[in-house]
PDB file of C-alpha atoms in Angstrom:
ATOM      1  CA  ASN A1375       7.946  31.184 -28.545  1.00  0.00           C
ATOM      2  CA  GLN A1376       7.192  34.863 -28.033  1.00  0.00           C
ATOM      3  CA  ASN A1377       6.473  34.294 -24.331  1.00  0.00           C
ATOM      4  CA  ASP A1378       9.512  32.077 -23.632  1.00  0.00           C
ATOM      5  CA  LEU A1379       7.363  29.021 -22.860  1.00  0.00           C
ATOM      6  CA  VAL A1380       8.465  26.468 -25.457  1.00  0.00           C
ATOM      7  CA  GLY A1381      10.551  23.822 -23.714  1.00  0.00           C
ATOM      8  CA  ARG A1382       9.532  24.832 -20.192  1.00  0.00           C
ATOM      9  CA  PHE A1383       7.546  22.874 -17.584  1.00  0.00           C
ATOM     10  CA  PHE A1384       9.153  19.537 -18.457  1.00  0.00           C
ATOM     11  CA  MET A1385       7.627  16.848 -16.247  1.00  0.00           C
ATOM     12  CA  GLU A1386       8.179  13.177 -15.550  1.00  0.00           C
ATOM     13  CA  HIS A1387       6.665  10.674 -13.178  1.00  0.00           C
ATOM     14  CA  LEU A1388       8.907  10.278 -10.165  1.00  0.00           C
ATOM     15  CA  HIS A1389       9.613   6.614  -9.415  1.00  0.00           C
ATOM     16  CA  PHE A1390      11.344   5.648  -6.194  1.00  0.00           C
ATOM     17  CA  TRP A1391      11.362   3.063  -3.404  1.00  0.00           C
ATOM     18  CA  SER A1392      10.604   4.337   0.055  1.00  0.00           C
ATOM     19  CA  GLY A1393       8.554   3.048   2.951  1.00  0.00           C
ATOM     20  CA  MET A1394       7.929  -0.358   4.496  1.00  0.00           C
ATOM     21  CA  PHE A1395       4.616  -1.885   5.598  1.00  0.00           C
ATOM     22  CA  ILE A1396       4.871  -4.666   8.179  1.00  0.00           C
ATOM     23  CA  PRO A1397       1.465  -6.377   8.466  1.00  0.00           C
ATOM     24  CA  PHE A1398       0.109  -8.073  11.542  1.00  0.00           C
ATOM     25  CA  GLY A1399       0.412 -11.680  10.418  1.00  0.00           C
ATOM     26  CA  ASN A1400       1.588 -13.395   7.267  1.00  0.00           C
ATOM     27  CA  GLN A1401      -1.957 -14.085   6.040  1.00  0.00           C
ATOM     28  CA  MET A1402      -2.020 -10.566   4.587  1.00  0.00           C
ATOM     29  CA  ILE A1403      -0.305 -11.911   1.451  1.00  0.00           C
ATOM     30  CA  ASN A1404      -3.554 -13.649   0.451  1.00  0.00           C
ATOM     31  CA  ARG A1405      -5.562 -10.432   0.748  1.00  0.00           C
ATOM     32  CA  THR A1406      -3.322  -8.127  -1.272  1.00  0.00           C
ATOM     33  CA  ALA A1407      -2.658 -10.027  -4.496  1.00  0.00           C
ATOM     34  CA  ILE A1408      -4.389  -7.354  -6.592  1.00  0.00           C
ATOM     35  CA  TYR A1409      -1.804  -4.836  -5.312  1.00  0.00           C
ATOM     36  CA  ASN A1410       1.344  -6.868  -5.948  1.00  0.00           C
ATOM     37  CA  GLU A1411       0.638  -9.286  -8.793  1.00  0.00           C
ATOM     38  CA  ILE A1412      -0.526  -8.718 -12.352  1.00  0.00           C
ATOM     39  CA  GLN A1413      -4.086  -9.985 -12.847  1.00  0.00           C
ATOM     40  CA  TRP A1414      -5.441 -10.802 -16.307  1.00  0.00           C
ATOM     41  CA  VAL A1415      -8.945  -9.593 -17.194  1.00  0.00           C
ATOM     42  CA  ASN A1416     -10.106 -10.377 -20.744  1.00  0.00           C
ATOM     43  CA  ASP A1417      -6.451 -10.679 -21.821  1.00  0.00           C
ATOM     44  CA  VAL A1418      -5.658  -7.260 -20.346  1.00  0.00           C
ATOM     45  CA  PRO A1419      -3.019  -7.081 -17.565  1.00  0.00           C
ATOM     46  CA  VAL A1420      -4.292  -5.207 -14.514  1.00  0.00           C
ATOM     47  CA  ILE A1421      -2.653  -4.294 -11.223  1.00  0.00           C
ATOM     48  CA  ALA A1422      -4.068  -2.115  -8.448  1.00  0.00           C
ATOM     49  CA  LYS A1423      -2.321   0.671  -6.589  1.00  0.00           C
ATOM     50  CA  LEU A1424      -3.183   2.667  -3.495  1.00  0.00           C
ATOM     51  CA  ALA A1425      -3.911   6.383  -3.731  1.00  0.00           C
ATOM     52  CA  LEU A1426      -5.406   9.042  -1.518  1.00  0.00           C
ATOM     53  CA  SER A1427      -9.008  10.094  -1.997  1.00  0.00           C
ATOM     54  CA  GLU A1428      -9.729  13.350  -3.800  1.00  0.00           C
ATOM     55  CA  ALA A1429     -11.151  14.836  -0.596  1.00  0.00           C
ATOM     56  CA  VAL A1430      -7.929  14.176   1.332  1.00  0.00           C
ATOM     57  CA  MET A1431      -5.768  15.504  -1.502  1.00  0.00           C
ATOM     58  CA  ARG A1432      -7.756  18.734  -1.671  1.00  0.00           C
ATOM     59  CA  LYS A1433      -7.732  19.157   2.096  1.00  0.00           C
ATOM     60  CA  GLU A1434      -3.968  18.598   2.285  1.00  0.00           C
ATOM     61  CA  GLY A1435      -3.113  20.470  -0.924  1.00  0.00           C
ATOM     62  CA  LEU A1436      -1.293  17.458  -2.374  1.00  0.00           C
ATOM     63  CA  ILE A1437      -0.467  16.393  -5.896  1.00  0.00           C
ATOM     64  CA  ASN A1438      -1.277  12.937  -7.277  1.00  0.00           C
ATOM     65  CA  HIS A1439       0.671  10.000  -5.886  1.00  0.00           C
ATOM     66  CA  ASN A1440       0.160   6.245  -5.906  1.00  0.00           C
ATOM     67  CA  VAL A1441       1.945   3.340  -4.258  1.00  0.00           C
ATOM     68  CA  GLN A1442       2.349  -0.329  -5.088  1.00  0.00           C
ATOM     69  CA  LEU A1443       2.871  -2.991  -2.432  1.00  0.00           C
ATOM     70  CA  ILE A1444       5.818  -5.267  -3.237  1.00  0.00           C
ATOM     71  CA  PRO A1445       5.904  -8.306  -0.916  1.00  0.00           C
ATOM     72  CA  ARG A1446       9.203  -9.444   0.562  1.00  0.00           C
ATOM     73  CA  TRP A1447      10.026 -12.192   3.030  1.00  0.00           C
ATOM     74  CA  VAL A1448      12.732 -10.881   5.343  1.00  0.00           C
ATOM     75  CA  ARG A1449      14.551 -12.060   8.421  1.00  0.00           C
ATOM     76  CA  ARG A1450      13.144 -11.042  11.769  1.00  0.00           C
ATOM     77  CA  SER A1451      16.368  -9.311  12.748  1.00  0.00           C
ATOM     78  CA  SER A1452      16.105  -6.855   9.882  1.00  0.00           C
ATOM     79  CA  LEU A1453      12.565  -5.946  10.951  1.00  0.00           C
ATOM     80  CA  TYR A1454      13.766  -5.347  14.513  1.00  0.00           C
ATOM     81  CA  ALA A1455      16.438  -3.034  13.142  1.00  0.00           C
ATOM     82  CA  HIS A1456      13.784  -0.991  11.306  1.00  0.00           C
ATOM     83  CA  LEU A1457      11.354  -0.937  14.211  1.00  0.00           C
ATOM     84  CA  HIS A1458      14.060  -0.126  16.752  1.00  0.00           C
ATOM     85  CA  PRO A1459      17.038   1.652  15.157  1.00  0.00           C
ATOM     86  CA  ASP A1460      18.664   1.841  18.607  1.00  0.00           C
ATOM     87  CA  PHE A1461      18.296  -1.930  19.199  1.00  0.00           C
ATOM     88  CA  SER A1462      21.234  -3.101  21.279  1.00  0.00           C
ATOM     89  CA  THR A1463      23.008  -6.458  21.314  1.00  0.00           C
ATOM     90  CA  ASP A1464      23.212  -6.094  25.088  1.00  0.00           C
ATOM     91  CA  ALA A1465      20.491  -8.455  26.350  1.00  0.00           C
ATOM     92  CA  PRO A1466      18.751  -6.338  29.013  1.00  0.00           C
ATOM     93  CA  ALA A1467      18.842  -3.119  26.994  1.00  0.00           C
ATOM     94  CA  GLY A1468      18.007  -4.864  23.722  1.00  0.00           C
ATOM     95  CA  LEU A1469      15.044  -6.849  25.041  1.00  0.00           C
ATOM     96  CA  LYS A1470      13.377  -3.854  26.629  1.00  0.00           C
ATOM     97  CA  PRO A1471      12.138  -2.166  23.402  1.00  0.00           C
ATOM     98  CA  LEU A1472      11.236  -5.571  21.924  1.00  0.00           C
ATOM     99  CA  LEU A1473       9.110  -6.509  24.946  1.00  0.00           C
ATOM    100  CA  SER A1474       7.495  -3.089  24.802  1.00  0.00           C
ATOM    101  CA  THR A1475       6.625  -3.700  21.173  1.00  0.00           C
ATOM    102  CA  VAL A1476       5.038  -7.059  21.942  1.00  0.00           C
ATOM    103  CA  ARG A1477       2.989  -5.579  24.792  1.00  0.00           C
ATOM    104  CA  ARG A1478       1.635  -2.916  22.468  1.00  0.00           C
ATOM    105  CA  GLY A1479       0.468  -5.602  20.061  1.00  0.00           C
ATOM    106  CA  LEU A1480       2.882  -4.847  17.238  1.00  0.00           C
ATOM    107  CA  PHE A1481       3.597  -8.568  16.879  1.00  0.00           C
ATOM    108  CA  LYS A1482       0.141 -10.058  17.336  1.00  0.00           C
ATOM    109  CA  ALA A1483      -0.185 -13.715  18.310  1.00  0.00           C
ATOM    110  CA  GLY A1484       3.570 -14.115  17.989  1.00  0.00           C
ATOM    111  CA  LYS A1485       3.352 -13.927  14.198  1.00  0.00           C
ATOM    112  CA  LEU A1486       6.641 -12.118  13.806  1.00  0.00           C
ATOM    113  CA  ILE A1487       8.629 -13.490  16.718  1.00  0.00           C
ATOM    114  CA  ASP A1488       8.275 -17.252  16.386  1.00  0.00           C
ATOM    115  CA  ARG A1489       9.511 -17.581  12.803  1.00  0.00           C
ATOM    116  CA  ARG A1490      12.823 -16.987  11.130  1.00  0.00           C
ATOM    117  CA  THR A1491      11.250 -14.857   8.403  1.00  0.00           C
ATOM    118  CA  ALA A1492       8.233 -12.578   8.194  1.00  0.00           C
ATOM    119  CA  LEU A1493       6.217 -10.816   5.533  1.00  0.00           C
ATOM    120  CA  CYS A1494       6.691  -7.152   4.810  1.00  0.00           C
ATOM    121  CA  TYR A1495       5.916  -4.894   1.868  1.00  0.00           C
ATOM    122  CA  VAL A1496       8.331  -2.415   0.378  1.00  0.00           C
ATOM    123  CA  ILE A1497       6.632   0.570  -1.209  1.00  0.00           C
ATOM    124  CA  ALA A1498       7.072   1.459  -4.884  1.00  0.00           C
ATOM    125  CA  ASN A1499       6.036   5.088  -5.342  1.00  0.00           C
ATOM    126  CA  MET A1500       4.942   6.911  -8.493  1.00  0.00           C
ATOM    127  CA  THR A1501       4.014  10.573  -8.283  1.00  0.00           C
ATOM    128  CA  GLU A1502       3.409  13.534 -10.522  1.00  0.00           C
ATOM    129  CA  GLN A1503       5.507  16.686 -10.353  1.00  0.00           C
ATOM    130  CA  VAL A1504       4.576  20.246  -9.576  1.00  0.00           C
ATOM    131  CA  PRO A1505       4.852  22.168 -12.904  1.00  0.00           C
ATOM    132  CA  ASN A1506       8.119  24.086 -12.776  1.00  0.00           C
ATOM    133  CA  PRO A1507       9.144  26.553 -15.520  1.00  0.00           C
ATOM    134  CA  GLU A1508      12.836  26.000 -14.705  1.00  0.00           C
ATOM    135  CA  SER A1509      12.538  22.302 -15.537  1.00  0.00           C
ATOM    136  CA  ARG A1510      13.048  22.486 -19.284  1.00  0.00           C
ATOM    137  CA  ILE A1511      14.579  21.339 -22.517  1.00  0.00           C
ATOM    138  CA  SER A1512      16.562  23.627 -24.786  1.00  0.00           C
ATOM    139  CA  LEU A1513      18.907  23.460 -27.763  1.00  0.00           C
ATOM    140  CA  GLY A1514      22.455  22.574 -26.762  1.00  0.00           C
ATOM    141  CA  PRO A1515      25.791  23.341 -28.450  1.00  0.00           C
ATOM    142  CA  GLU A1516      26.315  19.772 -29.710  1.00  0.00           C
ATOM    143  CA  ARG A1517      25.167  18.751 -33.192  1.00  0.00           C
ATOM    144  CA  ASP A1518      23.785  15.457 -34.444  1.00  0.00           C
ATOM    145  CA  ALA A1519      24.792  13.615 -37.644  1.00  0.00           C
ATOM    146  CA  LEU A1520      22.607  15.961 -39.714  1.00  0.00           C
ATOM    147  CA  GLY A1521      24.134  19.058 -38.182  1.00  0.00           C
ATOM    148  CA  LEU A1522      21.068  19.903 -36.097  1.00  0.00           C
ATOM    149  CA  PRO A1523      21.390  21.028 -32.473  1.00  0.00           C
ATOM    150  CA  ARG A1524      20.890  18.277 -29.895  1.00  0.00           C
ATOM    151  CA  LEU A1525      18.437  18.766 -27.065  1.00  0.00           C
ATOM    152  CA  LYS A1526      19.694  19.612 -23.592  1.00  0.00           C
ATOM    153  CA  LEU A1527      17.547  18.497 -20.656  1.00  0.00           C
ATOM    154  CA  ASN A1528      17.481  20.268 -17.316  1.00  0.00           C
ATOM    155  CA  TRP A1529      15.061  18.068 -15.335  1.00  0.00           C
ATOM    156  CA  GLN A1530      14.494  19.437 -11.856  1.00  0.00           C
ATOM    157  CA  VAL A1531      12.889  17.818  -8.822  1.00  0.00           C
ATOM    158  CA  THR A1532      11.612  20.448  -6.417  1.00  0.00           C
ATOM    159  CA  ARG A1533      11.399  20.513  -2.654  1.00  0.00           C
ATOM    160  CA  GLN A1534       7.606  20.557  -2.988  1.00  0.00           C
ATOM    161  CA  ASP A1535       7.721  17.305  -4.979  1.00  0.00           C
ATOM    162  CA  VAL A1536       9.593  15.564  -2.164  1.00  0.00           C
ATOM    163  CA  GLU A1537       7.574  17.127   0.668  1.00  0.00           C
ATOM    164  CA  ASN A1538       4.422  15.900  -1.061  1.00  0.00           C
ATOM    165  CA  ALA A1539       5.770  12.330  -1.011  1.00  0.00           C
ATOM    166  CA  VAL A1540       6.671  12.611   2.677  1.00  0.00           C
ATOM    167  CA  ARG A1541       3.173  13.785   3.562  1.00  0.00           C
ATOM    168  CA  VAL A1542       1.561  10.981   1.532  1.00  0.00           C
ATOM    169  CA  GLN A1543       3.583   8.423   3.504  1.00  0.00           C
ATOM    170  CA  GLN A1544       2.612  10.060   6.789  1.00  0.00           C
ATOM    171  CA  ILE A1545      -1.082   9.823   5.893  1.00  0.00           C
ATOM    172  CA  LEU A1546      -0.697   6.250   4.686  1.00  0.00           C
ATOM    173  CA  ALA A1547       1.130   5.279   7.885  1.00  0.00           C
ATOM    174  CA  GLY A1548      -1.566   6.840  10.045  1.00  0.00           C
ATOM    175  CA  GLU A1549      -4.383   5.069   8.229  1.00  0.00           C
ATOM    176  CA  ILE A1550      -2.684   1.664   8.253  1.00  0.00           C
ATOM    177  CA  GLU A1551      -1.969   1.856  11.958  1.00  0.00           C
ATOM    178  CA  ARG A1552      -5.414   3.311  12.775  1.00  0.00           C
ATOM    179  CA  SER A1553      -6.960   0.336  10.950  1.00  0.00           C
ATOM    180  CA  GLN A1554      -4.695  -2.005  12.957  1.00  0.00           C
ATOM    181  CA  LEU A1555      -3.373  -3.641   9.787  1.00  0.00           C
ATOM    182  CA  GLY A1556       0.256  -3.350  10.826  1.00  0.00           C
ATOM    183  CA  ARG A1557       3.128  -0.907  11.077  1.00  0.00           C
ATOM    184  CA  PHE A1558       4.289   1.488   8.374  1.00  0.00           C
ATOM    185  CA  ILE A1559       7.903   2.615   8.544  1.00  0.00           C
ATOM    186  CA  ILE A1560       8.421   6.018   6.930  1.00  0.00           C
ATOM    187  CA  GLN A1561      11.831   6.168   5.285  1.00  0.00           C
ATOM    188  CA  MET A1562      11.499   9.784   4.131  1.00  0.00           C
ATOM    189  CA  ALA A1563      11.876  12.328   6.898  1.00  0.00           C
ATOM    190  CA  ASP A1564      12.884  15.559   5.184  1.00  0.00           C
ATOM    191  CA  ASP A1565      13.065  17.205   1.761  1.00  0.00           C
ATOM    192  CA  THR A1566      15.979  15.076   0.543  1.00  0.00           C
ATOM    193  CA  VAL A1567      15.469  13.479  -2.863  1.00  0.00           C
ATOM    194  CA  PRO A1568      15.106   9.694  -2.355  1.00  0.00           C
ATOM    195  CA  PRO A1569      18.092   7.636  -3.529  1.00  0.00           C
ATOM    196  CA  GLY A1570      17.571   5.886  -6.839  1.00  0.00           C
ATOM    197  CA  LEU A1571      14.834   8.273  -7.971  1.00  0.00           C
ATOM    198  CA  HIS A1572      14.230   8.016 -11.724  1.00  0.00           C
ATOM    199  CA  GLY A1573      11.658   8.848 -14.354  1.00  0.00           C
ATOM    200  CA  GLY A1574       9.129   6.500 -15.911  1.00  0.00           C
ATOM    201  CA  TYR A1575       9.808   7.334 -19.582  1.00  0.00           C
ATOM    202  CA  HIS A1576       6.689   9.522 -19.462  1.00  0.00           C
ATOM    203  CA  HIS A1577       7.983  12.799 -20.893  1.00  0.00           C
ATOM    204  CA  MET A1578       5.374  15.545 -20.477  1.00  0.00           C
ATOM    205  CA  GLY A1579       5.111  19.304 -20.741  1.00  0.00           C
ATOM    206  CA  THR A1580       7.228  21.759 -22.801  1.00  0.00           C
ATOM    207  CA  THR A1581       4.325  22.880 -25.067  1.00  0.00           C
ATOM    208  CA  ARG A1582       1.688  23.185 -22.347  1.00  0.00           C
ATOM    209  CA  MET A1583      -1.949  23.935 -23.124  1.00  0.00           C
ATOM    210  CA  SER A1584      -3.641  27.159 -22.048  1.00  0.00           C
ATOM    211  CA  ALA A1585      -6.238  29.515 -23.498  1.00  0.00           C
ATOM    212  CA  ASP A1586      -3.913  32.365 -22.507  1.00  0.00           C
ATOM    213  CA  PRO A1587      -0.842  32.728 -24.813  1.00  0.00           C
ATOM    214  CA  LYS A1588       1.106  34.107 -21.841  1.00  0.00           C
ATOM    215  CA  LYS A1589       0.576  30.846 -19.925  1.00  0.00           C
ATOM    216  CA  GLY A1590       0.769  28.204 -22.640  1.00  0.00           C
ATOM    217  CA  VAL A1591       2.116  27.275 -26.061  1.00  0.00           C
ATOM    218  CA  VAL A1592      -1.043  25.729 -27.550  1.00  0.00           C
ATOM    219  CA  ASP A1593      -4.719  26.631 -27.130  1.00  0.00           C
ATOM    220  CA  PRO A1594      -7.433  24.181 -25.971  1.00  0.00           C
ATOM    221  CA  ASP A1595      -7.666  22.810 -29.540  1.00  0.00           C
ATOM    222  CA  GLY A1596      -3.941  22.052 -29.656  1.00  0.00           C
ATOM    223  CA  ARG A1597      -3.173  24.922 -32.057  1.00  0.00           C
ATOM    224  CA  VAL A1598       0.083  26.758 -31.437  1.00  0.00           C
ATOM    225  CA  HIS A1599      -0.688  30.327 -30.412  1.00  0.00           C
ATOM    226  CA  GLY A1600       0.047  32.732 -33.256  1.00  0.00           C
ATOM    227  CA  ILE A1601       0.334  30.075 -36.003  1.00  0.00           C
ATOM    228  CA  PHE A1602      -2.869  29.278 -37.873  1.00  0.00           C
ATOM    229  CA  ASN A1603      -2.062  25.805 -39.210  1.00  0.00           C
ATOM    230  CA  LEU A1604       0.319  24.293 -36.639  1.00  0.00           C
ATOM    231  CA  PHE A1605      -1.105  21.818 -34.120  1.00  0.00           C
ATOM    232  CA  VAL A1606       0.431  19.640 -31.419  1.00  0.00           C
ATOM    233  CA  ALA A1607      -0.973  16.395 -30.005  1.00  0.00           C
ATOM    234  CA  GLY A1608       0.880  14.475 -27.335  1.00  0.00           C
ATOM    235  CA  PRO A1609       2.024  14.624 -23.706  1.00  0.00           C
ATOM    236  CA  SER A1610       3.965  17.831 -24.340  1.00  0.00           C
ATOM    237  CA  VAL A1611       0.658  19.755 -24.129  1.00  0.00           C
ATOM    238  CA  PHE A1612      -0.132  18.462 -20.624  1.00  0.00           C
ATOM    239  CA  PRO A1613      -0.377  21.421 -18.191  1.00  0.00           C
ATOM    240  CA  THR A1614      -0.063  18.895 -15.328  1.00  0.00           C
ATOM    241  CA  GLY A1615       1.108  15.308 -15.361  1.00  0.00           C
ATOM    242  CA  GLY A1616      -1.187  13.369 -13.036  1.00  0.00           C
ATOM    243  CA  HIS A1617       0.108  10.101 -11.600  1.00  0.00           C
ATOM    244  CA  ALA A1618      -1.211   7.586 -14.134  1.00  0.00           C
ATOM    245  CA  ASN A1619       0.433   6.330 -17.324  1.00  0.00           C
ATOM    246  CA  PRO A1620      -0.263   8.990 -19.988  1.00  0.00           C
ATOM    247  CA  VAL A1621      -0.932   6.817 -23.061  1.00  0.00           C
ATOM    248  CA  LEU A1622      -4.743   6.804 -22.901  1.00  0.00           C
ATOM    249  CA  THR A1623      -4.791  10.590 -22.486  1.00  0.00           C
ATOM    250  CA  ILE A1624      -2.409  10.966 -25.442  1.00  0.00           C
ATOM    251  CA  VAL A1625      -4.685   8.818 -27.634  1.00  0.00           C
ATOM    252  CA  ALA A1626      -7.757  10.786 -26.512  1.00  0.00           C
ATOM    253  CA  LEU A1627      -6.090  14.125 -27.321  1.00  0.00           C
ATOM    254  CA  THR A1628      -4.989  12.829 -30.730  1.00  0.00           C
ATOM    255  CA  LEU A1629      -8.478  11.615 -31.664  1.00  0.00           C
ATOM    256  CA  ARG A1630      -9.973  14.867 -30.429  1.00  0.00           C
ATOM    257  CA  LEU A1631      -7.537  16.903 -32.515  1.00  0.00           C
ATOM    258  CA  ALA A1632      -8.126  14.757 -35.613  1.00  0.00           C
ATOM    259  CA  GLU A1633     -11.858  15.318 -35.295  1.00  0.00           C
ATOM    260  CA  HIS A1634     -11.339  19.061 -34.841  1.00  0.00           C
ATOM    261  CA  ILE A1635      -9.107  19.362 -37.921  1.00  0.00           C
ATOM    262  CA  GLY A1636     -11.472  17.209 -39.996  1.00  0.00           C
ATOM    263  CA  THR A1637     -14.414  19.375 -39.023  1.00  0.00           C
ATOM    264  CA  HIS A1638     -12.893  22.841 -39.336  1.00  0.00           C
ATOM    265  CA  PHE A1639     -10.275  22.419 -42.038  1.00  0.00           C
TER     266      PHE A1639
END
């Protein structure tokens, strides 16, 4: 740990609920099953998620982020409240924004105004984090049953992490409305951490990989810099976290390291 890198750059996948997609018409539920229900393919559970294209991510300078569409049947009144936060119970004032909405086609063919309930999707987000050296684990003062120091976690969510999520929702909202699929209500408007944010039990970083000992703990073969016969395989060597579940990458790194050790040692 001669470069003070062991334990730094701890990363998790940020999981949070934010955003609401109100489709034009309830028939959308039949077209989006792959995004909200587990499908079985050769006894393997599969579910699809939406993500931005690589070209858009590079253009916008964004980190990886995906969203899952969770269908909900809600009362019309709650949708009105989201679409028009200033909706008034006073008839003339309250009907004005609603009539304006109808004229602009936001409730096509009366799909959302002639029923007691309507379809909407709440958005389940999963995103990677920007690598942050101040997000770290270290040895704390407490001891376990064997007298060894317990780990202390200082997991930090940065402003850039949150701003990335806001921008993803803005792009998603623009594309949905441009395609005339419905309305997307953005529920993130600033750099405030979303309520209920939690990790996905995908602990990554802390022994990150780099060919340069000043930038990483292990080299591209997983060998700890400065120690000939010490290797690490696992998500702790990830220099970035991506947005997908890390298990397949962990297995690939482990097999790669086993082959390397078998060949050279």
